[in-house]
Amino acid sequence: MKNATEGLVRAAFGRHYEVELLDGPQLGQTITGFPRGKKSPYACGDRVALEIASADQAQITRHLPRTSLLYRSDAYREKLIAANATQVVLVVATEPSFTDDLLARTLVAAEVEGLRTLIVLNKCDLSAQLEHARERLAVLAKLGYRIIELSALSDASALLPHLAGETSVLVGQSGMGKSTLTNALIPEAQAATREISEALDSGKHTTTHARLYDLPHATAPGGRLIDCPGLQEFGLSHLSFGQIEEGFVDFRPHSGNCRFRDCRHQNEPDCAIKAAVESGAIDARRYEQFQRIVSANC
Ligand SMILES: Nc1nc2c(ncn2[C@@H]2O[C@H](COP(=O)(O)OP(=O)(O)O)[C@@H](O)[C@H]2O)c(=O)[nH]1
Ligand SMILES: [Mg+2]
Ligand SMILES: [Zn+2]
């Protein structure tokens, strides 16, 4: 007789998942969950239905309704990042340099999914590139995006007030300091990282899978944090022209005001977006970024 129950995906390894049981006699315990068939359609943060197979293994039969799903895609497949997150924390650093493209694409994905966004400029102790990084982020600050400057190695507490009650997913290129932030905010996370790197006997701490942590109640009540592997690209093949446009918050006041309803905002007459770029209402760099994302999708 199979024992059905519910669980929370704490870590996603691709072909299997670490799942915390949310009910039944093993409540609170963690078991290994396997998907049915060849697909791995679950993400870190998913609530799933399970059939318990043994004391430490279960089959995942489906995911329960999601409040959000952050994912990226290329022409061939979708890559799930996190389920049920409420906020995307985009981590960039003074060094190594970050790419505007990844930043813009992540913001679009978050906007379309209705997630709150927060940008962290990390490694502010490395002051040589600090001003340059600030200048690059200024265009986003002007749009109203919240930007928090900190040095995760010495003090990550500036982030705490923004994490209470949210399920935040850390997104960014590798080496920006996502895991350092996680370790600074969550005591158990540090232990887990150390154990893994000792077991592998490598000095490296490269994150290979997404993991969901509970933030301490004393510092960020109700907060959860998902640390993810670094991204080099954020493919948006799953988004339509209209969705990408919607993801550019600065385009919204002008959208729908072009002469042609199917305006691509290139060389059409009476284009409200181009007019806004010319008047300075839309930053030219944002317009170019939009055109790059849209043309990559064709
Ligand atoms: N100087 C400095 N280095 C940092 C800071 N935060 C992280 N690092 C370093 O940056 C490197 C990459 O950090 P990591 O957390 O693994 O980045 P992740 O790939 O985004 O998870 C590590 O060597 C960290 O020690 C910081 O605030 N200042
Ligand atoms: Mg990492
Ligand atoms: Zn137009």
PDB file of N, CA, C and O in Angstrom, residues 98-147:
ATOM      1  N   PHE A  98      30.025  42.579 -14.416  1.00  0.00           N
ATOM      2  CA  PHE A  98      28.782  41.885 -14.776  1.00  0.00           C
ATOM      3  C   PHE A  98      28.325  42.337 -16.170  1.00  0.00           C
ATOM      4  O   PHE A  98      28.768  43.359 -16.666  1.00  0.00           O
ATOM      5  N   THR A  99      27.417  41.544 -16.776  1.00  0.00           N
ATOM      6  CA  THR A  99      26.928  41.928 -18.101  1.00  0.00           C
ATOM      7  C   THR A  99      25.549  42.572 -17.984  1.00  0.00           C
ATOM      8  O   THR A  99      24.691  42.103 -17.233  1.00  0.00           O
ATOM      9  N   ASP A 100      25.365  43.646 -18.729  1.00  0.00           N
ATOM     10  CA  ASP A 100      24.075  44.333 -18.750  1.00  0.00           C
ATOM     11  C   ASP A 100      22.985  43.438 -19.317  1.00  0.00           C
ATOM     12  O   ASP A 100      21.823  43.540 -18.936  1.00  0.00           O
ATOM     13  N   ASP A 101      23.399  42.574 -20.248  1.00  0.00           N
ATOM     14  CA  ASP A 101      22.432  41.719 -20.926  1.00  0.00           C
ATOM     15  C   ASP A 101      21.743  40.781 -19.924  1.00  0.00           C
ATOM     16  O   ASP A 101      20.516  40.671 -19.908  1.00  0.00           O
ATOM     17  N   LEU A 102      22.536  40.128 -19.094  1.00  0.00           N
ATOM     18  CA  LEU A 102      21.954  39.203 -18.116  1.00  0.00           C
ATOM     19  C   LEU A 102      21.041  39.947 -17.137  1.00  0.00           C
ATOM     20  O   LEU A 102      19.963  39.480 -16.792  1.00  0.00           O
ATOM     21  N   LEU A 103      21.506  41.106 -16.737  1.00  0.00           N
ATOM     22  CA  LEU A 103      20.734  41.935 -15.808  1.00  0.00           C
ATOM     23  C   LEU A 103      19.370  42.295 -16.420  1.00  0.00           C
ATOM     24  O   LEU A 103      18.318  42.101 -15.807  1.00  0.00           O
ATOM     25  N   ALA A 104      19.398  42.795 -17.641  1.00  0.00           N
ATOM     26  CA  ALA A 104      18.156  43.221 -18.298  1.00  0.00           C
ATOM     27  C   ALA A 104      17.215  42.038 -18.504  1.00  0.00           C
ATOM     28  O   ALA A 104      16.004  42.144 -18.266  1.00  0.00           O
ATOM     29  N   ARG A 105      17.761  40.911 -18.922  1.00  0.00           N
ATOM     30  CA  ARG A 105      16.927  39.741 -19.184  1.00  0.00           C
ATOM     31  C   ARG A 105      16.302  39.191 -17.904  1.00  0.00           C
ATOM     32  O   ARG A 105      15.132  38.776 -17.897  1.00  0.00           O
ATOM     33  N   THR A 106      17.083  39.175 -16.838  1.00  0.00           N
ATOM     34  CA  THR A 106      16.548  38.683 -15.567  1.00  0.00           C
ATOM     35  C   THR A 106      15.423  39.589 -15.092  1.00  0.00           C
ATOM     36  O   THR A 106      14.388  39.119 -14.595  1.00  0.00           O
ATOM     37  N   LEU A 107      15.591  40.886 -15.263  1.00  0.00           N
ATOM     38  CA  LEU A 107      14.536  41.824 -14.861  1.00  0.00           C
ATOM     39  C   LEU A 107      13.271  41.583 -15.669  1.00  0.00           C
ATOM     40  O   LEU A 107      12.162  41.614 -15.127  1.00  0.00           O
ATOM     41  N   VAL A 108      13.418  41.338 -16.961  1.00  0.00           N
ATOM     42  CA  VAL A 108      12.251  41.071 -17.807  1.00  0.00           C
ATOM     43  C   VAL A 108      11.528  39.814 -17.315  1.00  0.00           C
ATOM     44  O   VAL A 108      10.303  39.826 -17.122  1.00  0.00           O
ATOM     45  N   ALA A 109      12.303  38.757 -17.075  1.00  0.00           N
ATOM     46  CA  ALA A 109      11.684  37.498 -16.626  1.00  0.00           C
ATOM     47  C   ALA A 109      10.944  37.708 -15.303  1.00  0.00           C
ATOM     48  O   ALA A 109       9.837  37.202 -15.115  1.00  0.00           O
ATOM     49  N   ALA A 110      11.548  38.461 -14.398  1.00  0.00           N
ATOM     50  CA  ALA A 110      10.928  38.704 -13.088  1.00  0.00           C
ATOM     51  C   ALA A 110       9.667  39.552 -13.231  1.00  0.00           C
ATOM     52  O   ALA A 110       8.638  39.266 -12.620  1.00  0.00           O
ATOM     53  N   GLU A 111       9.732  40.585 -14.064  1.00  0.00           N
ATOM     54  CA  GLU A 111       8.566  41.461 -14.269  1.00  0.00           C
ATOM     55  C   GLU A 111       7.398  40.675 -14.851  1.00  0.00           C
ATOM     56  O   GLU A 111       6.258  40.821 -14.404  1.00  0.00           O
ATOM     57  N   VAL A 112       7.689  39.860 -15.852  1.00  0.00           N
ATOM     58  CA  VAL A 112       6.629  39.114 -16.521  1.00  0.00           C
ATOM     59  C   VAL A 112       5.986  38.118 -15.563  1.00  0.00           C
ATOM     60  O   VAL A 112       4.777  37.875 -15.598  1.00  0.00           O
ATOM     61  N   GLU A 113       6.795  37.578 -14.653  1.00  0.00           N
ATOM     62  CA  GLU A 113       6.288  36.594 -13.691  1.00  0.00           C
ATOM     63  C   GLU A 113       5.649  37.279 -12.473  1.00  0.00           C
ATOM     64  O   GLU A 113       5.144  36.616 -11.582  1.00  0.00           O
ATOM     65  N   GLY A 114       5.699  38.618 -12.448  1.00  0.00           N
ATOM     66  CA  GLY A 114       5.078  39.365 -11.357  1.00  0.00           C
ATOM     67  C   GLY A 114       5.863  39.317 -10.053  1.00  0.00           C
ATOM     68  O   GLY A 114       5.287  39.488  -8.975  1.00  0.00           O
ATOM     69  N   LEU A 115       7.162  39.086 -10.146  1.00  0.00           N
ATOM     70  CA  LEU A 115       7.985  38.996  -8.936  1.00  0.00           C
ATOM     71  C   LEU A 115       8.586  40.349  -8.600  1.00  0.00           C
ATOM     72  O   LEU A 115       8.933  41.127  -9.494  1.00  0.00           O
ATOM     73  N   ARG A 116       8.726  40.606  -7.314  1.00  0.00           N
ATOM     74  CA  ARG A 116       9.449  41.802  -6.894  1.00  0.00           C
ATOM     75  C   ARG A 116      10.919  41.623  -7.249  1.00  0.00           C
ATOM     76  O   ARG A 116      11.404  40.499  -7.343  1.00  0.00           O
ATOM     77  N   THR A 117      11.606  42.728  -7.414  1.00  0.00           N
ATOM     78  CA  THR A 117      13.022  42.650  -7.782  1.00  0.00           C
ATOM     79  C   THR A 117      13.844  43.544  -6.874  1.00  0.00           C
ATOM     80  O   THR A 117      13.382  44.597  -6.418  1.00  0.00           O
ATOM     81  N   LEU A 118      15.058  43.098  -6.662  1.00  0.00           N
ATOM     82  CA  LEU A 118      15.982  43.817  -5.795  1.00  0.00           C
ATOM     83  C   LEU A 118      17.361  43.564  -6.388  1.00  0.00           C
ATOM     84  O   LEU A 118      17.681  42.427  -6.736  1.00  0.00           O
ATOM     85  N   ILE A 119      18.156  44.604  -6.521  1.00  0.00           N
ATOM     86  CA  ILE A 119      19.501  44.427  -7.058  1.00  0.00           C
ATOM     87  C   ILE A 119      20.501  44.612  -5.929  1.00  0.00           C
ATOM     88  O   ILE A 119      20.406  45.582  -5.169  1.00  0.00           O
ATOM     89  N   VAL A 120      21.411  43.667  -5.802  1.00  0.00           N
ATOM     90  CA  VAL A 120      22.478  43.799  -4.803  1.00  0.00           C
ATOM     91  C   VAL A 120      23.784  44.063  -5.536  1.00  0.00           C
ATOM     92  O   VAL A 120      24.176  43.278  -6.403  1.00  0.00           O
ATOM     93  N   LEU A 121      24.421  45.167  -5.210  1.00  0.00           N
ATOM     94  CA  LEU A 121      25.780  45.408  -5.693  1.00  0.00           C
ATOM     95  C   LEU A 121      26.720  44.962  -4.587  1.00  0.00           C
ATOM     96  O   LEU A 121      26.827  45.607  -3.547  1.00  0.00           O
ATOM     97  N   ASN A 122      27.364  43.819  -4.826  1.00  0.00           N
ATOM     98  CA  ASN A 122      28.223  43.206  -3.815  1.00  0.00           C
ATOM     99  C   ASN A 122      29.691  43.584  -4.051  1.00  0.00           C
ATOM    100  O   ASN A 122      30.036  44.124  -5.104  1.00  0.00           O
ATOM    101  N   LYS A 123      30.505  43.262  -3.084  1.00  0.00           N
ATOM    102  CA  LYS A 123      31.964  43.504  -3.106  1.00  0.00           C
ATOM    103  C   LYS A 123      32.277  44.998  -3.189  1.00  0.00           C
ATOM    104  O   LYS A 123      33.166  45.417  -3.921  1.00  0.00           O
ATOM    105  N   CYS A 124      31.512  45.778  -2.434  1.00  0.00           N
ATOM    106  CA  CYS A 124      31.762  47.225  -2.423  1.00  0.00           C
ATOM    107  C   CYS A 124      33.064  47.576  -1.714  1.00  0.00           C
ATOM    108  O   CYS A 124      33.529  48.713  -1.782  1.00  0.00           O
ATOM    109  N   ASP A 125      33.673  46.575  -1.048  1.00  0.00           N
ATOM    110  CA  ASP A 125      35.000  46.805  -0.462  1.00  0.00           C
ATOM    111  C   ASP A 125      36.067  46.919  -1.560  1.00  0.00           C
ATOM    112  O   ASP A 125      37.125  47.509  -1.338  1.00  0.00           O
ATOM    113  N   LEU A 126      35.794  46.353  -2.715  1.00  0.00           N
ATOM    114  CA  LEU A 126      36.735  46.486  -3.841  1.00  0.00           C
ATOM    115  C   LEU A 126      36.411  47.808  -4.532  1.00  0.00           C
ATOM    116  O   LEU A 126      35.625  47.869  -5.469  1.00  0.00           O
ATOM    117  N   SER A 127      37.032  48.860  -4.051  1.00  0.00           N
ATOM    118  CA  SER A 127      36.560  50.206  -4.393  1.00  0.00           C
ATOM    119  C   SER A 127      37.000  50.686  -5.772  1.00  0.00           C
ATOM    120  O   SER A 127      36.407  51.629  -6.309  1.00  0.00           O
ATOM    121  N   ALA A 128      37.985  50.021  -6.360  1.00  0.00           N
ATOM    122  CA  ALA A 128      38.496  50.513  -7.646  1.00  0.00           C
ATOM    123  C   ALA A 128      37.391  50.588  -8.712  1.00  0.00           C
ATOM    124  O   ALA A 128      37.341  51.539  -9.494  1.00  0.00           O
ATOM    125  N   GLN A 129      36.494  49.592  -8.702  1.00  0.00           N
ATOM    126  CA  GLN A 129      35.455  49.541  -9.739  1.00  0.00           C
ATOM    127  C   GLN A 129      34.090  49.990  -9.216  1.00  0.00           C
ATOM    128  O   GLN A 129      33.087  49.855  -9.917  1.00  0.00           O
ATOM    129  N   LEU A 130      34.062  50.490  -7.991  1.00  0.00           N
ATOM    130  CA  LEU A 130      32.770  50.801  -7.377  1.00  0.00           C
ATOM    131  C   LEU A 130      32.010  51.897  -8.139  1.00  0.00           C
ATOM    132  O   LEU A 130      30.828  51.733  -8.467  1.00  0.00           O
ATOM    133  N   GLU A 131      32.685  52.966  -8.456  1.00  0.00           N
ATOM    134  CA  GLU A 131      32.015  54.067  -9.149  1.00  0.00           C
ATOM    135  C   GLU A 131      31.514  53.623 -10.517  1.00  0.00           C
ATOM    136  O   GLU A 131      30.408  53.969 -10.941  1.00  0.00           O
ATOM    137  N   HIS A 132      32.333  52.857 -11.193  1.00  0.00           N
ATOM    138  CA  HIS A 132      31.960  52.368 -12.520  1.00  0.00           C
ATOM    139  C   HIS A 132      30.693  51.494 -12.442  1.00  0.00           C
ATOM    140  O   HIS A 132      29.762  51.650 -13.241  1.00  0.00           O
ATOM    141  N   ALA A 133      30.680  50.608 -11.453  1.00  0.00           N
ATOM    142  CA  ALA A 133      29.509  49.740 -11.282  1.00  0.00           C
ATOM    143  C   ALA A 133      28.267  50.579 -10.970  1.00  0.00           C
ATOM    144  O   ALA A 133      27.184  50.336 -11.510  1.00  0.00           O
ATOM    145  N   ARG A 134      28.436  51.572 -10.110  1.00  0.00           N
ATOM    146  CA  ARG A 134      27.303  52.450  -9.768  1.00  0.00           C
ATOM    147  C   ARG A 134      26.754  53.160 -10.994  1.00  0.00           C
ATOM    148  O   ARG A 134      25.542  53.282 -11.166  1.00  0.00           O
ATOM    149  N   GLU A 135      27.671  53.635 -11.820  1.00  0.00           N
ATOM    150  CA  GLU A 135      27.231  54.343 -13.035  1.00  0.00           C
ATOM    151  C   GLU A 135      26.426  53.414 -13.939  1.00  0.00           C
ATOM    152  O   GLU A 135      25.420  53.810 -14.519  1.00  0.00           O
ATOM    153  N   ARG A 136      26.875  52.167 -14.025  1.00  0.00           N
ATOM    154  CA  ARG A 136      26.166  51.227 -14.890  1.00  0.00           C
ATOM    155  C   ARG A 136      24.783  50.887 -14.345  1.00  0.00           C
ATOM    156  O   ARG A 136      23.866  50.595 -15.111  1.00  0.00           O
ATOM    157  N   LEU A 137      24.659  50.918 -13.026  1.00  0.00           N
ATOM    158  CA  LEU A 137      23.356  50.596 -12.426  1.00  0.00           C
ATOM    159  C   LEU A 137      22.440  51.814 -12.343  1.00  0.00           C
ATOM    160  O   LEU A 137      21.240  51.669 -12.093  1.00  0.00           O
ATOM    161  N   ALA A 138      23.001  52.988 -12.575  1.00  0.00           N
ATOM    162  CA  ALA A 138      22.219  54.221 -12.376  1.00  0.00           C
ATOM    163  C   ALA A 138      20.962  54.237 -13.246  1.00  0.00           C
ATOM    164  O   ALA A 138      19.902  54.703 -12.815  1.00  0.00           O
ATOM    165  N   VAL A 139      21.078  53.694 -14.450  1.00  0.00           N
ATOM    166  CA  VAL A 139      19.920  53.694 -15.354  1.00  0.00           C
ATOM    167  C   VAL A 139      18.764  52.887 -14.749  1.00  0.00           C
ATOM    168  O   VAL A 139      17.590  53.257 -14.893  1.00  0.00           O
ATOM    169  N   LEU A 140      19.102  51.826 -14.015  1.00  0.00           N
ATOM    170  CA  LEU A 140      18.054  51.013 -13.382  1.00  0.00           C
ATOM    171  C   LEU A 140      17.540  51.676 -12.107  1.00  0.00           C
ATOM    172  O   LEU A 140      16.350  51.611 -11.807  1.00  0.00           O
ATOM    173  N   ALA A 141      18.434  52.336 -11.397  1.00  0.00           N
ATOM    174  CA  ALA A 141      18.017  53.059 -10.181  1.00  0.00           C
ATOM    175  C   ALA A 141      16.999  54.134 -10.560  1.00  0.00           C
ATOM    176  O   ALA A 141      16.003  54.340  -9.873  1.00  0.00           O
ATOM    177  N   LYS A 142      17.252  54.776 -11.696  1.00  0.00           N
ATOM    178  CA  LYS A 142      16.348  55.839 -12.155  1.00  0.00           C
ATOM    179  C   LYS A 142      14.956  55.301 -12.465  1.00  0.00           C
ATOM    180  O   LYS A 142      13.954  56.022 -12.365  1.00  0.00           O
ATOM    181  N   LEU A 143      14.896  54.032 -12.850  1.00  0.00           N
ATOM    182  CA  LEU A 143      13.591  53.424 -13.148  1.00  0.00           C
ATOM    183  C   LEU A 143      12.863  53.005 -11.879  1.00  0.00           C
ATOM    184  O   LEU A 143      11.744  52.505 -11.948  1.00  0.00           O
ATOM    185  N   GLY A 144      13.521  53.148 -10.749  1.00  0.00           N
ATOM    186  CA  GLY A 144      12.870  52.791  -9.492  1.00  0.00           C
ATOM    187  C   GLY A 144      13.292  51.451  -8.923  1.00  0.00           C
ATOM    188  O   GLY A 144      12.784  51.048  -7.871  1.00  0.00           O
ATOM    189  N   TYR A 145      14.195  50.747  -9.601  1.00  0.00           N
ATOM    190  CA  TYR A 145      14.661  49.475  -9.047  1.00  0.00           C
ATOM    191  C   TYR A 145      15.471  49.743  -7.793  1.00  0.00           C
ATOM    192  O   TYR A 145      16.307  50.645  -7.766  1.00  0.00           O
ATOM    193  N   ARG A 146      15.197  48.948  -6.764  1.00  0.00           N
ATOM    194  CA  ARG A 146      15.933  49.096  -5.499  1.00  0.00           C
ATOM    195  C   ARG A 146      17.325  48.494  -5.662  1.00  0.00           C
ATOM    196  O   ARG A 146      17.475  47.383  -6.162  1.00  0.00           O
ATOM    197  N   ILE A 147      18.332  49.228  -5.243  1.00  0.00           N
ATOM    198  CA  ILE A 147      19.713  48.756  -5.330  1.00  0.00           C
ATOM    199  C   ILE A 147      20.351  48.868  -3.953  1.00  0.00           C
ATOM    200  O   ILE A 147      20.304  49.929  -3.326  1.00  0.00           O
TER     201      ILE A 147
END
